[in-house]
Every structure is written in structure tokens, then in C-alpha cells.
């Protein structure tokens, strides 16, 4: 007799490219084992609603082009921490027990959570509190989760940012301009550094390396003195002002997020060099793209391994990509080892070796 298990799959935190490929892989593997896959909708928010928001998933759900699409077929949320849920009257309430009730109502044997470090921490806390068998799959364009070389979505975001530089270069050259490209990444400069190297940037500013405007202006003047009439500058969103102040904006939901550093740096460069400068803020374009082959491949490998860990009775583990292997690590350790750009790592060395100005 087939030992039927009901496995929940939930996306949590911001979306990125490759989530559908990960969901598909988990559903395929669950079906191979003769178990039932339950897709939980809208992240933890769907578990706070009554009736609960979920859908039984089978390989038939994936007969179309879903694995090729960006976003997540299940929906997600990066708001409303259930342990400190913002209520309409302005108060904050612990609603974790409602989520655990929801999970119990669905009679789940295990939960696979696809999330970044913030959402993995929330899912882990819920799992500990409710004694839930939990496996997480790392996803974030920021690639800042520890103990994995890659999180789903990062590769595609770098491809999009690189393509943006490819598109900015001809227009920059046609008008003798300095083009500043602001990219996402939160406190980690991985997208800026890798796209900047791949896209032929002259200057790359990342949060991990404090910069001097003088050095940036010198580099641009040097490029121009050598007869090149344009320059490309990549700035990561969490880069601070020259005085070390974070640049943030209040969004329509009342929350503060990074924003404004591209224009800030663009104006400083224009003032310091006299060059005509234009700024592009790439924003969510980096998240919504069709996943590239590598994100689909890593997502597929992660999805299968996550289900195999459930089968093996493992819990509190995150699947990870390490040295060309799929491994798993303690979720707690992955969260504790925040992955920022290694200052003495190969990519910083590469950038310096190419003569790219990192601002220092
Ligand atoms: O963490 C992923 C990310 O895209 C960051 O790079 C960015 O700062 C943030 O999410 C944007 O969040 P939101 O989708 O809420 O605007």
C-alpha cells in the first residue's frame, strides 16, 4: 500500500524568477512518491484566511508553460509577519496560532517553504512552535542567504541587469553620456558586482565598500581622457551617501525601502565631472523576468531534494547549492551566516583586475 502523505508547498517573501520551476519540481517528486501536494496560496497570508487558500497540485497543473514563467503561481507575501501582524487599528498582534491551526486543518505531514532569510526565519519559528516538519528552499534575487552559493532568482536578476547595461551602452555612446544603473540587492552587492563585471561597467558601487566621490570622478575623467566618450556606472540600492547615510523612501504602504541612490550618485557625478548623466532605476524588472536556464535547473534540483529530505524524515533543513552539489544545511545556520560580497573574494579581485573602480 502506498504510504500517502500530504505535503504543503508555500512561497514566502518577495517573488523572483524560478519559483514556478521549484514548485513544479516538488510536485513532480511528491507525485512520484505517491503522495499529495497541497499548494498554499498567498504565502502565510492565505493561511490566515478562512476558508483557507490552497489548491491540490498534480503534474497536470504543469502541462503548460508555467515553469517558464516568472512570478509564482501560488502568490506570495512579503508583509505581515504573523508574529507581529499589523492590524487595521494600528496595533500589532501575534497571529501565529491561526496559521498553525490552518496547517493542522489541512492535515499536512510536512511543509516545504520557498523563501529568503526573513521568511525562512518566520517559517522556522512557526515550525518549532507547531512541531511541523519543515524544509526550506532558498530564493532571493539578493543572493544573501548563507551557506548556499545560489538562491533561486539571483541568476536571472543578474542576467536582466547585464542586459540593461548592454542596452544602455549604445545610447550612452551615441550621446557621450555617463549612464548610472541602480540595481536591487538590499544590503548585499552581488547583483551590482556580477552584472557590472559582465556588462562592462567602469564603476561599481556596492554597500560592502565605502566609496569616495573623488575616486569615482577620477575614473570617469580617466575614461574620457583616453578618448572613450561614455561611461557605465552600476550602483546597488543600499549604497549610502558619501556621509554614510542610508537613502530610503516611504512607499504607498507606509513602509520605508531603499530608493534614490542612483539619482544621488548621478547628480554627484554630473557636478564633479561636468559629464551629461542619466539614471535608470531597474527595480522590479529584475524580479519579474522569465527564469533563465540556470535558475530553472537549480530550482528543479532544490525542489526534488526538498521532497527527498521529507521522505528521509529530515526537518529544519534548507537545501543548498555548494561546490556543484545539492546539499542541505540547518536553516538556523543559513540565516545566521548572512552572505555579503567577500571583499577578498574572486569577483572583487576580478573587478579590480579589470580596472573597474569600486569607489575606494
Ligand atoms: O529582497 C528582494 C527585493 O527585491 C530587494 O532586492 C528589494 O530591496 C526589495 O525586495 C523590494 O521589495 P518590494 O517588492 O516590497 O518593493
mmCIF file with all atom_site columns, C-alpha atoms and ligand atoms in Angstrom, residues 14-15 78-79 139-142 144 183-187 191 237 251 253 255 257-258 283-284 286-287, ligand 1:
data_model
loop_
_atom_site.group_PDB
_atom_site.id
_atom_site.type_symbol
_atom_site.label_atom_id
_atom_site.label_alt_id
_atom_site.label_comp_id
_atom_site.label_asym_id
_atom_site.label_entity_id
_atom_site.label_seq_id
_atom_site.pdbx_PDB_ins_code
_atom_site.Cartn_x
_atom_site.Cartn_y
_atom_site.Cartn_z
_atom_site.occupancy
_atom_site.B_iso_or_equiv
_atom_site.pdbx_formal_charge
_atom_site.auth_seq_id
_atom_site.auth_comp_id
_atom_site.auth_asym_id
_atom_site.auth_atom_id
_atom_site.pdbx_PDB_model_num
ATOM   1  C CA . UNK A 1 14  ? 9.176  38.688 -2.459  1.00 0.00 ? 14  UNK A CA 1
ATOM   2  C CA . UNK A 1 15  ? 8.734  36.790 -5.712  1.00 0.00 ? 15  UNK A CA 1
ATOM   3  C CA . UNK A 1 78  ? 6.487  39.888 1.956   1.00 0.00 ? 78  UNK A CA 1
ATOM   4  C CA . UNK A 1 79  ? 4.327  41.662 4.519   1.00 0.00 ? 79  UNK A CA 1
ATOM   5  C CA . UNK A 1 139 ? 15.123 32.048 -3.142  1.00 0.00 ? 139 UNK A CA 1
ATOM   6  C CA . UNK A 1 140 ? 16.038 35.693 -3.446  1.00 0.00 ? 140 UNK A CA 1
ATOM   7  C CA . UNK A 1 141 ? 17.426 37.882 -6.182  1.00 0.00 ? 141 UNK A CA 1
ATOM   8  C CA . UNK A 1 142 ? 19.693 39.369 -3.474  1.00 0.00 ? 142 UNK A CA 1
ATOM   9  C CA . UNK A 1 144 ? 22.278 36.950 0.547   1.00 0.00 ? 144 UNK A CA 1
ATOM   10 C CA . UNK A 1 183 ? 20.011 47.747 -9.163  1.00 0.00 ? 183 UNK A CA 1
ATOM   11 C CA . UNK A 1 184 ? 18.359 45.898 -6.273  1.00 0.00 ? 184 UNK A CA 1
ATOM   12 C CA . UNK A 1 185 ? 20.059 43.601 -3.798  1.00 0.00 ? 185 UNK A CA 1
ATOM   13 C CA . UNK A 1 186 ? 19.303 45.022 -0.360  1.00 0.00 ? 186 UNK A CA 1
ATOM   14 C CA . UNK A 1 187 ? 22.450 45.073 1.805   1.00 0.00 ? 187 UNK A CA 1
ATOM   15 C CA . UNK A 1 191 ? 23.767 41.770 -8.424  1.00 0.00 ? 191 UNK A CA 1
ATOM   16 C CA . UNK A 1 237 ? 20.335 50.215 -3.947  1.00 0.00 ? 237 UNK A CA 1
ATOM   17 C CA . UNK A 1 251 ? 6.265  53.858 -0.234  1.00 0.00 ? 251 UNK A CA 1
ATOM   18 C CA . UNK A 1 253 ? 2.091  51.161 2.014   1.00 0.00 ? 253 UNK A CA 1
ATOM   19 C CA . UNK A 1 255 ? 6.938  51.245 4.665   1.00 0.00 ? 255 UNK A CA 1
ATOM   20 C CA . UNK A 1 257 ? 12.558 50.868 1.469   1.00 0.00 ? 257 UNK A CA 1
ATOM   21 C CA . UNK A 1 258 ? 15.817 51.678 -0.280  1.00 0.00 ? 258 UNK A CA 1
ATOM   22 C CA . UNK A 1 283 ? 13.611 47.935 -9.900  1.00 0.00 ? 283 UNK A CA 1
ATOM   23 C CA . UNK A 1 284 ? 11.219 45.018 -10.126 1.00 0.00 ? 284 UNK A CA 1
ATOM   24 C CA . UNK A 1 286 ? 14.886 42.198 -12.128 1.00 0.00 ? 286 UNK A CA 1
ATOM   25 C CA . UNK A 1 287 ? 12.330 40.034 -10.362 1.00 0.00 ? 287 UNK A CA 1
HETATM 26 O O1 . LIG B 2 .   ? 14.616 41.064 -1.393  1.00 0.00 ? 1   LIG B O1 1
HETATM 27 C C1 . LIG B 2 .   ? 14.252 41.181 -2.720  1.00 0.00 ? 1   LIG B C1 1
HETATM 28 C C2 . LIG B 2 .   ? 13.995 42.613 -3.095  1.00 0.00 ? 1   LIG B C2 1
HETATM 29 O O2 . LIG B 2 .   ? 13.663 42.649 -4.481  1.00 0.00 ? 1   LIG B O2 1
HETATM 30 C C3 . LIG B 2 .   ? 15.123 43.578 -2.786  1.00 0.00 ? 1   LIG B C3 1
HETATM 31 O O3 . LIG B 2 .   ? 16.182 43.488 -3.702  1.00 0.00 ? 1   LIG B O3 1
HETATM 32 C C4 . LIG B 2 .   ? 14.366 44.887 -2.774  1.00 0.00 ? 1   LIG B C4 1
HETATM 33 O O4 . LIG B 2 .   ? 15.018 45.835 -1.952  1.00 0.00 ? 1   LIG B O4 1
HETATM 34 C C5 . LIG B 2 .   ? 13.032 44.518 -2.188  1.00 0.00 ? 1   LIG B C5 1
HETATM 35 O O5 . LIG B 2 .   ? 12.876 43.120 -2.369  1.00 0.00 ? 1   LIG B O5 1
HETATM 36 C C6 . LIG B 2 .   ? 11.862 45.221 -2.784  1.00 0.00 ? 1   LIG B C6 1
HETATM 37 O O6 . LIG B 2 .   ? 10.722 44.883 -2.067  1.00 0.00 ? 1   LIG B O6 1
HETATM 38 P P1 . LIG B 2 .   ? 9.243  45.172 -2.559  1.00 0.00 ? 1   LIG B P1 1
HETATM 39 O O7 . LIG B 2 .   ? 8.874  44.127 -3.560  1.00 0.00 ? 1   LIG B O7 1
HETATM 40 O O8 . LIG B 2 .   ? 8.440  45.074 -1.321  1.00 0.00 ? 1   LIG B O8 1
HETATM 41 O O9 . LIG B 2 .   ? 9.231  46.542 -3.190  1.00 0.00 ? 1   LIG B O9 1
#
